[in-house]
Structure formats: C-alpha cells, structure tokens
Amino acid sequence: LRKASFWSAGISRGMFSSGWIARICLTSVLLLVMAGIAAAQPKRILLLHSFGPTFGPWNAISGPLREEIRKQSSYPVDLYEASLQGERFAEAPDQAAFLDYMRGLFEGRGLDLMIAMGAPAARFMVKYRSNLFPAKPLLIAGADERTFNGELSPNDAAVPVTIDPSLQIDDILRILPETTDIAVAIGDSPLERFWLTEIRRSFERFGTRVTFHWFNKLSAENMVKQALTLPPRSAIY
C-alpha cells in the first residue's frame, strides 16, 4: 500500500481536482479497513490542519473530504479536527503543550486514522507520531513529498501534490512576454523558508531571462513600498 498509494497531482494549474479528493477518500477507507476494527464500532479519525480549517488552499479540500469520507465509508465515522496554528509564526513555538493536548484528547478513547492536511501537519506527524500514536495509520494529503521526505511507516499512505513554481513563471512570461523583472512575495515562516530554497532552485532555469527580486525579509508594508519601485514590465509572484 505504501508505494501503490502515492498519487501525485499538479499544483500549477488547478490544484485539487475532484478526482484527487476522491483518491484521498479511497485511501482513507482502505486504511480503515486495514486497521481491522470491528465494523460496528465508530471509526475515530483525526484531521490535523496545518494552519486552520479555513486557510487556503487546503480549505478547498477539507469540506468535500469530510463529506466523501462519511459517504464512502461503510463504518460510522467520528471525525475530530485540530490545527497546528504555531506554524503561522516566524518561529514555531515549543510543541510540548500541543502534544500534551493531543495525548489527553485521545488517551483511553482510541484512534483509527490520522489525516495530516498540508506540509506543516505532515512534518509534525512524521516528527512526533512516536510520541503520540505510533501504531495508528497515517494519511498525508495536500503536501509535496519533499516536505516530509517520504518518511512513512508500512501502514501509512500519502496522496501528495507536485509543486513546481517555475511553471507559474512560464505562465507569466507566456501572458506577458516582455516581462523583465519578477518580485517574489513570500514570507519568512519556517514553511516559507523551506519553499524559498525550492523556489530559488526551480527558478534557476530562467537564467538571465528575468531578474528576480526577493521580498522574504520584508514586512507586508515594505513589500508594498518595494513593489512600487519596480521597473516597467515587472510582475509580482
């Protein structure tokens, strides 16, 4: 299941299709079946959000995912949700308190499946699952495989996305072929620092075709001020 369950979906033009969401639901059901729990018992599923249930782009998945899991599962489903929140800060806080909360929530109650939605949730589960629920199956959804390094146990699965930011630069240059400068408006949180490295690497193929301006160390206010100084024929990514 570990290898067979790795489906990829492109993110550049249309991130989460209905077919992609259906793959997540199918994999969820398969993991529940493999758990071997009596059919009469409700299946307790933990959906861990990276930032919160309303944050894009994952909020486009979570609603249909809830509905489809309940629809496709032949078992009663008891769905719990939690959010990391700390990933929204420039420096992620100590996770000890959140780990205690998670343990306290499910200790003695049982858990049949964990779903990590997005890269921060995936990294959290891969890092701390041995301290939480080491024997429970994990499904990673909506995260590029590079963000969690494919670190799955034999009873885990992933339905990742493939993120290639350079394809969006291709679109910019196709629509605005005279573009000479592109400002990259990205923040400086732990997740964004990871993606800054990947973005720089993927943009190398443009060589001297475009001059990139990196806004990752600027506040939102200074990003706006810097954008106003861009030369003609510029774009903002």
Short mmCIF file of C-alpha atoms in Angstrom, two decimals:
data_model
loop_
_atom_site.label_atom_id
_atom_site.label_comp_id
_atom_site.label_asym_id
_atom_site.label_seq_id
_atom_site.Cartn_x
_atom_site.Cartn_y
_atom_site.Cartn_z
CA LEU A 1 0.00 0.00 0.00
CA ARG A 2 2.86 2.36 0.83
CA LYS A 3 4.12 2.59 -2.75
CA ALA A 4 0.83 1.98 -4.51
CA SER A 5 -0.84 4.81 -2.65
CA PHE A 6 1.48 7.56 -3.83
CA TRP A 7 -0.60 9.60 -6.27
CA SER A 8 0.63 12.98 -7.46
CA ALA A 9 -1.39 15.95 -8.61
CA GLY A 10 -0.03 19.05 -10.32
CA ILE A 11 -0.43 22.30 -8.43
CA SER A 12 0.43 24.87 -11.06
CA ARG A 13 -2.85 24.90 -12.98
CA GLY A 14 -5.75 23.74 -10.83
CA MET A 15 -4.57 22.30 -7.54
CA PHE A 16 -7.17 19.94 -6.11
CA SER A 17 -9.48 18.22 -8.58
CA SER A 18 -12.50 16.15 -7.56
CA GLY A 19 -10.62 13.03 -8.70
CA TRP A 20 -7.70 13.92 -6.44
CA ILE A 21 -10.03 14.35 -3.46
CA ALA A 22 -11.64 11.00 -4.31
CA ARG A 23 -8.19 9.37 -4.10
CA ILE A 24 -7.75 10.73 -0.57
CA CYS A 25 -11.14 9.34 0.45
CA LEU A 26 -10.44 5.94 -1.12
CA THR A 27 -7.08 5.73 0.64
CA SER A 28 -8.72 6.72 3.94
CA VAL A 29 -11.26 3.93 3.60
CA LEU A 30 -8.53 1.41 2.72
CA LEU A 31 -6.51 2.36 5.79
CA LEU A 32 -9.59 1.97 7.99
CA VAL A 33 -10.25 -1.48 6.53
CA MET A 34 -6.63 -2.48 7.14
CA ALA A 35 -6.93 -1.36 10.77
CA GLY A 36 -9.13 -4.41 11.32
CA ILE A 37 -11.56 -2.79 13.75
CA ALA A 38 -14.99 -4.35 14.28
CA ALA A 39 -17.45 -2.87 11.80
CA ALA A 40 -20.00 -1.98 14.48
CA GLN A 41 -17.64 0.43 16.20
CA PRO A 42 -17.40 4.06 15.02
CA LYS A 43 -14.12 4.91 13.35
CA ARG A 44 -12.38 7.80 15.06
CA ILE A 45 -10.49 9.94 12.54
CA LEU A 46 -8.24 12.86 13.44
CA LEU A 47 -7.92 15.55 10.76
CA LEU A 48 -4.90 17.72 11.57
CA HIS A 49 -4.85 21.07 9.76
CA SER A 50 -1.60 22.89 9.02
CA PHE A 51 -2.89 26.36 9.93
CA GLY A 52 -6.63 26.04 10.47
CA PRO A 53 -9.74 24.68 8.72
CA THR A 54 -10.40 27.97 6.88
CA PHE A 55 -6.89 28.53 5.47
CA GLY A 56 -6.33 28.13 1.73
CA PRO A 57 -5.62 26.20 -0.29
CA TRP A 58 -6.49 23.28 2.00
CA ASN A 59 -9.93 24.63 2.90
CA ALA A 60 -10.89 23.63 -0.65
CA ILE A 61 -10.24 20.01 0.37
CA SER A 62 -11.43 19.70 3.94
CA GLY A 63 -15.14 20.24 3.27
CA PRO A 64 -15.50 17.74 0.41
CA LEU A 65 -13.16 15.37 2.26
CA ARG A 66 -15.41 15.25 5.32
CA GLU A 67 -18.46 14.56 3.17
CA GLU A 68 -16.81 11.93 1.00
CA ILE A 69 -15.27 10.01 3.88
CA ARG A 70 -18.66 9.68 5.54
CA LYS A 71 -20.27 8.81 2.22
CA GLN A 72 -17.74 6.19 1.11
CA SER A 73 -17.03 4.56 4.45
CA SER A 74 -19.13 1.52 5.32
CA TYR A 75 -18.42 2.26 9.00
CA PRO A 76 -19.81 5.02 11.24
CA VAL A 77 -17.27 7.88 11.29
CA ASP A 78 -16.46 10.08 14.27
CA LEU A 79 -14.33 12.95 12.93
CA TYR A 80 -12.13 15.13 15.14
CA GLU A 81 -10.20 18.19 13.97
CA ALA A 82 -7.20 20.09 15.34
CA SER A 83 -4.92 22.81 13.98
CA LEU A 84 -1.24 23.48 14.49
CA GLN A 85 -1.60 27.29 14.47
CA GLY A 86 2.01 27.72 15.63
CA GLU A 87 3.24 27.38 12.04
CA ARG A 88 1.75 30.82 11.40
CA PHE A 89 4.52 32.46 13.45
CA ALA A 90 8.01 33.29 12.21
CA GLU A 91 9.44 30.86 14.75
CA ALA A 92 7.39 27.79 15.57
CA PRO A 93 6.76 27.51 19.34
CA ASP A 94 7.65 24.56 21.50
CA GLN A 95 5.16 21.79 20.70
CA ALA A 96 5.15 20.21 24.18
CA ALA A 97 1.84 21.78 25.20
CA PHE A 98 0.15 20.80 21.93
CA LEU A 99 1.46 17.23 22.24
CA ASP A 100 0.02 17.04 25.77
CA TYR A 101 -3.32 18.29 24.45
CA MET A 102 -3.39 15.66 21.70
CA ARG A 103 -2.49 12.86 24.07
CA GLY A 104 -5.10 13.98 26.58
CA LEU A 105 -7.80 14.21 23.92
CA PHE A 106 -7.48 10.62 22.71
CA GLU A 107 -5.93 8.77 25.62
CA GLY A 108 -8.22 5.89 26.51
CA ARG A 109 -10.60 6.68 23.65
CA GLY A 110 -8.79 5.09 20.73
CA LEU A 111 -7.99 6.47 17.30
CA ASP A 112 -8.27 4.61 13.99
CA LEU A 113 -6.80 7.01 11.42
CA MET A 114 -4.81 10.25 11.32
CA ILE A 115 -5.02 12.57 8.32
CA ALA A 116 -2.37 15.30 8.04
CA MET A 117 -3.58 18.10 5.76
CA GLY A 118 -0.72 20.06 4.19
CA ALA A 119 3.03 20.11 4.67
CA PRO A 120 3.28 21.53 8.23
CA ALA A 121 0.79 18.95 9.52
CA ALA A 122 2.63 16.19 7.64
CA ARG A 123 6.01 17.19 9.10
CA PHE A 124 4.52 17.41 12.58
CA MET A 125 3.04 13.92 12.38
CA VAL A 126 6.20 12.38 10.94
CA LYS A 127 8.30 14.00 13.67
CA TYR A 128 6.09 13.41 16.70
CA ARG A 129 3.92 10.40 15.94
CA SER A 130 6.15 8.11 18.00
CA ASN A 131 5.25 10.30 20.99
CA LEU A 132 1.55 10.25 20.13
CA PHE A 133 0.03 7.29 18.29
CA PRO A 134 2.90 5.18 16.87
CA ALA A 135 0.72 2.21 15.89
CA LYS A 136 -2.05 4.19 14.17
CA PRO A 137 -2.17 4.56 10.36
CA LEU A 138 -1.38 7.97 8.91
CA LEU A 139 -2.59 9.51 5.66
CA ILE A 140 -0.76 12.58 4.34
CA ALA A 141 -2.74 14.77 1.94
CA GLY A 142 -2.07 18.05 0.16
CA ALA A 143 1.69 18.09 0.81
CA ASP A 144 4.58 17.91 -1.60
CA GLU A 145 6.58 14.74 -0.90
CA ARG A 146 9.75 16.82 -0.50
CA THR A 147 8.30 18.46 2.62
CA PHE A 148 8.10 15.20 4.56
CA ASN A 149 10.84 13.26 2.74
CA GLY A 150 8.64 10.22 2.15
CA GLU A 151 9.18 9.13 5.76
CA LEU A 152 6.25 6.72 6.08
CA SER A 153 5.81 3.51 8.03
CA PRO A 154 4.47 0.38 6.28
CA ASN A 155 0.86 1.08 7.32
CA ASP A 156 0.89 4.72 6.15
CA ALA A 157 -0.08 6.29 2.84
CA ALA A 158 0.20 9.62 1.05
CA VAL A 159 -1.73 11.42 -1.67
CA PRO A 160 0.77 14.22 -2.32
CA VAL A 161 0.80 17.13 -4.72
CA THR A 162 3.68 18.05 -7.00
CA ILE A 163 4.59 21.72 -6.68
CA ASP A 164 6.67 23.30 -9.43
CA PRO A 165 6.63 27.11 -9.05
CA SER A 166 8.59 27.57 -12.27
CA LEU A 167 5.50 26.56 -14.26
CA GLN A 168 3.76 29.67 -12.95
CA ILE A 169 6.68 31.79 -14.12
CA ASP A 170 6.23 30.15 -17.52
CA ASP A 171 2.62 31.34 -17.44
CA ILE A 172 3.67 34.88 -16.54
CA LEU A 173 6.13 35.01 -19.43
CA ARG A 174 3.61 33.48 -21.80
CA ILE A 175 0.95 36.08 -20.95
CA LEU A 176 3.39 38.99 -20.53
CA PRO A 177 6.34 38.08 -22.77
CA GLU A 178 8.05 41.46 -22.27
CA THR A 179 8.43 40.90 -18.51
CA THR A 180 11.98 41.63 -17.34
CA ASP A 181 11.58 41.67 -13.53
CA ILE A 182 9.56 39.50 -11.15
CA ALA A 183 9.14 40.21 -7.45
CA VAL A 184 8.69 37.11 -5.29
CA ALA A 185 6.41 38.00 -2.38
CA ILE A 186 6.99 35.29 0.20
CA GLY A 187 7.23 35.45 4.00
CA ASP A 188 9.79 34.17 6.47
CA SER A 189 7.95 31.49 8.45
CA PRO A 190 9.55 28.02 8.77
CA LEU A 191 7.41 26.67 5.94
CA GLU A 192 8.17 29.64 3.69
CA ARG A 193 11.89 29.37 4.38
CA PHE A 194 11.73 25.77 3.16
CA TRP A 195 9.91 26.80 -0.01
CA LEU A 196 12.21 29.75 -0.64
CA THR A 197 15.07 27.30 -1.19
CA GLU A 198 12.94 25.18 -3.53
CA ILE A 199 11.67 28.23 -5.43
CA ARG A 200 15.17 29.60 -5.97
CA ARG A 201 16.25 26.20 -7.27
CA SER A 202 13.30 25.89 -9.66
CA PHE A 203 13.81 29.44 -10.97
CA GLU A 204 17.45 28.82 -11.91
CA ARG A 205 16.43 27.63 -15.36
CA PHE A 206 15.38 31.16 -16.31
CA GLY A 207 19.00 32.31 -16.08
CA THR A 208 19.34 35.94 -17.11
CA ARG A 209 15.95 35.95 -18.84
CA VAL A 210 14.35 37.51 -15.75
CA THR A 211 15.66 39.44 -12.76
CA PHE A 212 14.05 38.21 -9.54
CA HIS A 213 13.51 40.46 -6.51
CA TRP A 214 13.17 38.55 -3.23
CA PHE A 215 10.79 40.03 -0.63
CA ASN A 216 11.12 37.30 2.01
CA LYS A 217 12.84 39.54 4.59
CA LEU A 218 10.37 42.42 4.21
CA SER A 219 7.26 43.21 6.20
CA ALA A 220 3.97 43.34 4.30
CA GLU A 221 4.11 47.15 4.40
CA ASN A 222 7.64 47.25 3.00
CA MET A 223 6.71 44.71 0.33
CA VAL A 224 4.15 47.21 -0.97
CA LYS A 225 6.68 50.04 -0.86
CA GLN A 226 9.29 47.93 -2.67
CA ALA A 227 6.77 46.84 -5.29
CA LEU A 228 6.13 50.50 -6.11
CA THR A 229 9.79 50.90 -7.08
CA LEU A 230 9.84 48.02 -9.56
CA PRO A 231 10.77 48.97 -13.13
CA PRO A 232 8.28 48.88 -16.01
CA ARG A 233 7.40 45.42 -17.39
CA SER A 234 7.52 43.86 -13.92
CA ALA A 235 5.28 41.20 -12.37
CA ILE A 236 4.66 40.04 -8.82
CA TYR A 237 4.67 36.34 -7.90
#
